[in-house]
Structure formats: structure tokens, C-alpha cells
PDB file of C-alpha atoms in Angstrom:
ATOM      1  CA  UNK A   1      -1.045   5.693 -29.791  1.00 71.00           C
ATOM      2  CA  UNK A   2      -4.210   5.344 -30.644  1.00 88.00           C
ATOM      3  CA  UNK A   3      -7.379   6.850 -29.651  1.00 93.00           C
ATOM      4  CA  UNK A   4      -7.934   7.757 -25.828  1.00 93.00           C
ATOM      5  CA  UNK A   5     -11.715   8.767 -25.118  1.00 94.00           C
ATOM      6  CA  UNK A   6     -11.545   8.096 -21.496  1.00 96.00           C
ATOM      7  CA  UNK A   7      -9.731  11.147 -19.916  1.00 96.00           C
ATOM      8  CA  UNK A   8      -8.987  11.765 -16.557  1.00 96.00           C
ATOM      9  CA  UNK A   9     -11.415  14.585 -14.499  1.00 94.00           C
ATOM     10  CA  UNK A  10      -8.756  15.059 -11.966  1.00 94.00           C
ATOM     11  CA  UNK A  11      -7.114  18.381 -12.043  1.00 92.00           C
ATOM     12  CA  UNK A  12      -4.155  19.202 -13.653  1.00 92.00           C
ATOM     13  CA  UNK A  13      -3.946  15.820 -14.732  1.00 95.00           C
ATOM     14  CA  UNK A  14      -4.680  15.635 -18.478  1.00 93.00           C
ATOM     15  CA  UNK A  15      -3.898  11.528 -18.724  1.00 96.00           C
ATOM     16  CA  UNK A  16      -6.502   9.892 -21.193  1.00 97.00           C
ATOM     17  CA  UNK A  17      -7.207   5.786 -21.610  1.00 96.00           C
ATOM     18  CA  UNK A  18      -8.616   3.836 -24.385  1.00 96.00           C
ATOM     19  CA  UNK A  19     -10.319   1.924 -21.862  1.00 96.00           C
ATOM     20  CA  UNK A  20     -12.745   2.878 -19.224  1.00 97.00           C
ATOM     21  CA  UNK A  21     -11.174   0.115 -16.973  1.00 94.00           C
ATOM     22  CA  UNK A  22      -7.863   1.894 -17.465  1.00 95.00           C
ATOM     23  CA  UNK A  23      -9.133   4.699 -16.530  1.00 96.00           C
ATOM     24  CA  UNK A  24     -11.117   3.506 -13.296  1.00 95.00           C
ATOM     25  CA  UNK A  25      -7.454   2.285 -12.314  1.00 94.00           C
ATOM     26  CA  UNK A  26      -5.608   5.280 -12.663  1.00 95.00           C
ATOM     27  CA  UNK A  27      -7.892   6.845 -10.600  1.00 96.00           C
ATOM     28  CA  UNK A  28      -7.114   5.306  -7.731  1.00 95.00           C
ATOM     29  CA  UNK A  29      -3.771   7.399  -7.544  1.00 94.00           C
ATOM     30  CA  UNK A  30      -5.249  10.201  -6.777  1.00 96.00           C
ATOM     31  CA  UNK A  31      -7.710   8.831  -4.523  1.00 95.00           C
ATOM     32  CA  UNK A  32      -5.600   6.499  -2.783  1.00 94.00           C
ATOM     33  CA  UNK A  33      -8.406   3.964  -3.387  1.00 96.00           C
ATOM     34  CA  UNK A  34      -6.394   0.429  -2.350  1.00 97.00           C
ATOM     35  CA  UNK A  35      -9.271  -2.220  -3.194  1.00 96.00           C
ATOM     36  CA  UNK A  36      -6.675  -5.222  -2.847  1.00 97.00           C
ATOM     37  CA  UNK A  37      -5.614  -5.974   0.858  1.00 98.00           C
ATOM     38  CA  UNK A  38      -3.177  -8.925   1.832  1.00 98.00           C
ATOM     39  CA  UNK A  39      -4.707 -11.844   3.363  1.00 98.00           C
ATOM     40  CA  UNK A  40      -1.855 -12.534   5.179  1.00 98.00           C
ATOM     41  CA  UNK A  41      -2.509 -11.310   9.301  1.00 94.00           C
ATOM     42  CA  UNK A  42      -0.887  -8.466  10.397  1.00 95.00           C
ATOM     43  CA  UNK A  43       0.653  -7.510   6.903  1.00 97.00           C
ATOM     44  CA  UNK A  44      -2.106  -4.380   6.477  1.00 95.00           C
ATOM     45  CA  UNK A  45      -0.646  -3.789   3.062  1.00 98.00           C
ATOM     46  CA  UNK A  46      -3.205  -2.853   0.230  1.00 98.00           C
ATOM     47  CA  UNK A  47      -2.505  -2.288  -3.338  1.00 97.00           C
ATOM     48  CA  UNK A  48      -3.979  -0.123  -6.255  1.00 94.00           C
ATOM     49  CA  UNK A  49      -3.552  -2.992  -8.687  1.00 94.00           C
ATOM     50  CA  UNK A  50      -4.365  -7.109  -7.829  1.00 95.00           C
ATOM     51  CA  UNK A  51      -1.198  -7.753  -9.947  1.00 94.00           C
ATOM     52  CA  UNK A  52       0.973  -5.526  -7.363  1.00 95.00           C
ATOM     53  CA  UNK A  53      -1.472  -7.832  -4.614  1.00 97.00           C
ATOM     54  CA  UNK A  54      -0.163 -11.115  -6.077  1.00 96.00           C
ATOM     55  CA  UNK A  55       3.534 -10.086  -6.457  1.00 96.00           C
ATOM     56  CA  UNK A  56       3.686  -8.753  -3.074  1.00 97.00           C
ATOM     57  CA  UNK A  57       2.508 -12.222  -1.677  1.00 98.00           C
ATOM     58  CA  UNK A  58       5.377 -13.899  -3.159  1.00 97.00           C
ATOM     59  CA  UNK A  59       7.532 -12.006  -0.095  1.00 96.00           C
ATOM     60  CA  UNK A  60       5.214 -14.075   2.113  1.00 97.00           C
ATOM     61  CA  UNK A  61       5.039 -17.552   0.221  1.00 98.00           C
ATOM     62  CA  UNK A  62       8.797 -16.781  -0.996  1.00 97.00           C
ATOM     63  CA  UNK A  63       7.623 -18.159  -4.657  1.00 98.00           C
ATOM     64  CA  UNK A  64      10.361 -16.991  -6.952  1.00 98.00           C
ATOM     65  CA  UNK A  65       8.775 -17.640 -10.743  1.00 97.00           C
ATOM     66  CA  UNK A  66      11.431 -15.735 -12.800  1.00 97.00           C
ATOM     67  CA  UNK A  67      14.444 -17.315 -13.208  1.00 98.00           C
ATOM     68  CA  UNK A  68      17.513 -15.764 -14.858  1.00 97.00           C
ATOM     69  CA  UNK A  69      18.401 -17.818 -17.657  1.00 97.00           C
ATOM     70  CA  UNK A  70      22.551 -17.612 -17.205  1.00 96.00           C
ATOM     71  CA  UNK A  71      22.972 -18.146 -13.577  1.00 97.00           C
ATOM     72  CA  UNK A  72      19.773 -19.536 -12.573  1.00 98.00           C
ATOM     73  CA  UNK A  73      18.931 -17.188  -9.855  1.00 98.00           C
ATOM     74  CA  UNK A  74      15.182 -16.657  -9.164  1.00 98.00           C
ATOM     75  CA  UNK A  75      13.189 -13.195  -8.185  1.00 97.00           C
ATOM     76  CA  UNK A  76      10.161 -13.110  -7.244  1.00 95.00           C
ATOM     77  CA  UNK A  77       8.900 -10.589  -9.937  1.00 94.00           C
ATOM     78  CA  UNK A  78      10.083  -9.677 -14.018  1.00 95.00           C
ATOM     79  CA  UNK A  79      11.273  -6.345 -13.162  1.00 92.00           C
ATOM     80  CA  UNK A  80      14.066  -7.706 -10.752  1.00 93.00           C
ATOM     81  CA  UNK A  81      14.720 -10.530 -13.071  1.00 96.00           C
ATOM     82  CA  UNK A  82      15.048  -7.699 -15.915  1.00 92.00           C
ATOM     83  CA  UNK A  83      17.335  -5.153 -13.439  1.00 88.00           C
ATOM     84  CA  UNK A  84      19.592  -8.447 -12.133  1.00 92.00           C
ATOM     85  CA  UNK A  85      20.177  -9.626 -16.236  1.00 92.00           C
ATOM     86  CA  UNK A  86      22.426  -6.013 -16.286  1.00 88.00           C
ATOM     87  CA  UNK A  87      25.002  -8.040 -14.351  1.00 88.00           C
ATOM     88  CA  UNK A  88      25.418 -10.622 -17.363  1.00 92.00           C
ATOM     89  CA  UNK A  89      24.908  -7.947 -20.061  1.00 90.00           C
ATOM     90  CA  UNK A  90      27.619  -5.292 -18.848  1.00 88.00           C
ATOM     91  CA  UNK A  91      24.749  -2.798 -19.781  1.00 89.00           C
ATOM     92  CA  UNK A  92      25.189   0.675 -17.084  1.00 92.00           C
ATOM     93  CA  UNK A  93      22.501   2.628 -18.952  1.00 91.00           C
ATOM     94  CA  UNK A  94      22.902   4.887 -15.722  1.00 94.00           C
ATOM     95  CA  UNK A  95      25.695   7.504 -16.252  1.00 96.00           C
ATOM     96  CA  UNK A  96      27.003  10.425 -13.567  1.00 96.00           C
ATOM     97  CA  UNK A  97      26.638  13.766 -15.852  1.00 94.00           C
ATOM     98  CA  UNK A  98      29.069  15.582 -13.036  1.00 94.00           C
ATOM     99  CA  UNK A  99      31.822  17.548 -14.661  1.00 93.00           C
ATOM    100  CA  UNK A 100      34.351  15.521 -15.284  1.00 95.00           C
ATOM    101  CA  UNK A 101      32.995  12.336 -13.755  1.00 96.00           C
ATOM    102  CA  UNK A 102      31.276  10.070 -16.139  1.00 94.00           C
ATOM    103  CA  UNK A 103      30.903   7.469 -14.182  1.00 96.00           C
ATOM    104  CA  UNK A 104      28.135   4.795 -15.185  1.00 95.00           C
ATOM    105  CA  UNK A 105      25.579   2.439 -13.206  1.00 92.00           C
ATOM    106  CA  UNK A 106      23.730  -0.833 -13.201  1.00 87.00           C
ATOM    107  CA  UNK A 107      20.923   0.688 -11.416  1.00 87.00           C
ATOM    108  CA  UNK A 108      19.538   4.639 -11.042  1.00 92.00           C
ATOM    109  CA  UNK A 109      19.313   4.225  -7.015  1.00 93.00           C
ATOM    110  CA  UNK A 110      23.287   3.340  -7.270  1.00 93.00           C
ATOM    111  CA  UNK A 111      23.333   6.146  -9.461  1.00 95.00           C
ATOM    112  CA  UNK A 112      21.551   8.476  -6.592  1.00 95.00           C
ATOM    113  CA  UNK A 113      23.825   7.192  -4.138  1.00 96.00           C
ATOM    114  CA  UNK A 114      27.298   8.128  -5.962  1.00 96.00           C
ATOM    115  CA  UNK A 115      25.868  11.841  -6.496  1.00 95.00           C
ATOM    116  CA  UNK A 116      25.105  12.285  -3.234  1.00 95.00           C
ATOM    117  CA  UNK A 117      28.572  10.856  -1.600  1.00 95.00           C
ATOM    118  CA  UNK A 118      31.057  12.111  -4.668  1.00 95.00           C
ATOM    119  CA  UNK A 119      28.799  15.094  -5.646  1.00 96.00           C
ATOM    120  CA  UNK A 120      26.771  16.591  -2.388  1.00 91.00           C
ATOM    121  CA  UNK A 121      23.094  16.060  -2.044  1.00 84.00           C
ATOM    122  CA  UNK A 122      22.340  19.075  -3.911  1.00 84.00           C
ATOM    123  CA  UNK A 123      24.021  17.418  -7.100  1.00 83.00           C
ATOM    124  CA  UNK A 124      20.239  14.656  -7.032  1.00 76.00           C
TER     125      UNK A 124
END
């Protein structure tokens, strides 16, 4: 990386930016500082970053941008799109460490799941 002068004064924290913007926006984690509010009535939810804002009012427009490119099947933000390609790639970058088990996953929350069930919840 390359050169950071914007550090964090929150303690413990230790984060730096290399700009001050950056830095203004990571602080509202530990403030809890949620500037951008859905328009939409009775919704109430507010974000920490207007790009969270403008996916989140996809779920109330149901806009679905990002399209997967083999099936055709839309999601409303790139990180779904990205998680749902796994299903045409075979890729199960998620893998049970259990002795003896191996077992491997699409997704970490599937992942979670088959510890808890196969494993007990201590095994998380």
C-alpha cells in the first residue's frame, strides 16, 4: 500500500487512510453516525455509506442491474451476482476442517450451518 497519513483517533483501532474522506467514513463505525436514511415511509433504515443507501433501495424498486452472464439471472447488487456465479464455476472455496470431514461449501454461512448440525455449536 501506499502511504496512509490519515489515521484513525479511535482507541485500539490503529486503521490509517490515504484519504481524509476515507477516513471521515470509517469513522462512522464507531460512532454509529448513519447520514443516509431511506426515503421510502416506514422503512427507518439508515446507512454508513450512500452506496449501501442506493443498493438497499433496489429491495424497494426491485431493480436487479447485475445479471449473471450464463443463466441470466439478475441480483440486485455485484456481491450476490459474484456469490451466485459459484454455482456455474463448481468453486466451494469453503471447506469443513472437522477431523475427518472435509466437506466443502459454496458459501461460509452454509459452511456455519454444517458445523453447527454435524459438529455441535461449539465446533463455529
Amino acid at each position: 500500500g501506499g502511504v496512509r497519513p490519515f489515521g484513525c483517533d479511535f482507541e485500539d483501532c490503529g486503521k490509517a487512510f490515504a484519504r481524509r474522506s476515507d477516513l471521515v467514513r470509517h469513522a462512522r463505525i464507531h460512532t454509529n453516525e448513519r447520514p443516509f436514511v431511506c426515503p421510502y415511509p416506514q422503512c427507518q433504515k439508515s446507512f454508513i455509506q450512500r452506496s449501501a443507501l442506493t443498493v438497499h433501495i433496489r429491495v424497494h424498486t426491485g431493480e436487479r442491474p447485475h445479471s449473471c452472464e450464463v443463466c441470466q439471472r439478475s441480483f440486485s447488487d455485484s456481491s450476490s451476482l459474484a456469490r451466485h456465479r459459484r454455482v456455474h464455476t463448481g468453486r466451494r472455496p469453503y471447506v469443513c476442517h472437522a477431523p475427518g470431514c472435509g466437506r466443502d461449501f459454496c458459501r461460509k454461512t452454509t459452511l456455519t450451518k454444517h458445523c453447527k448440525r454435524q459438529h455441535g455449536p461449539d465446533s463455529v
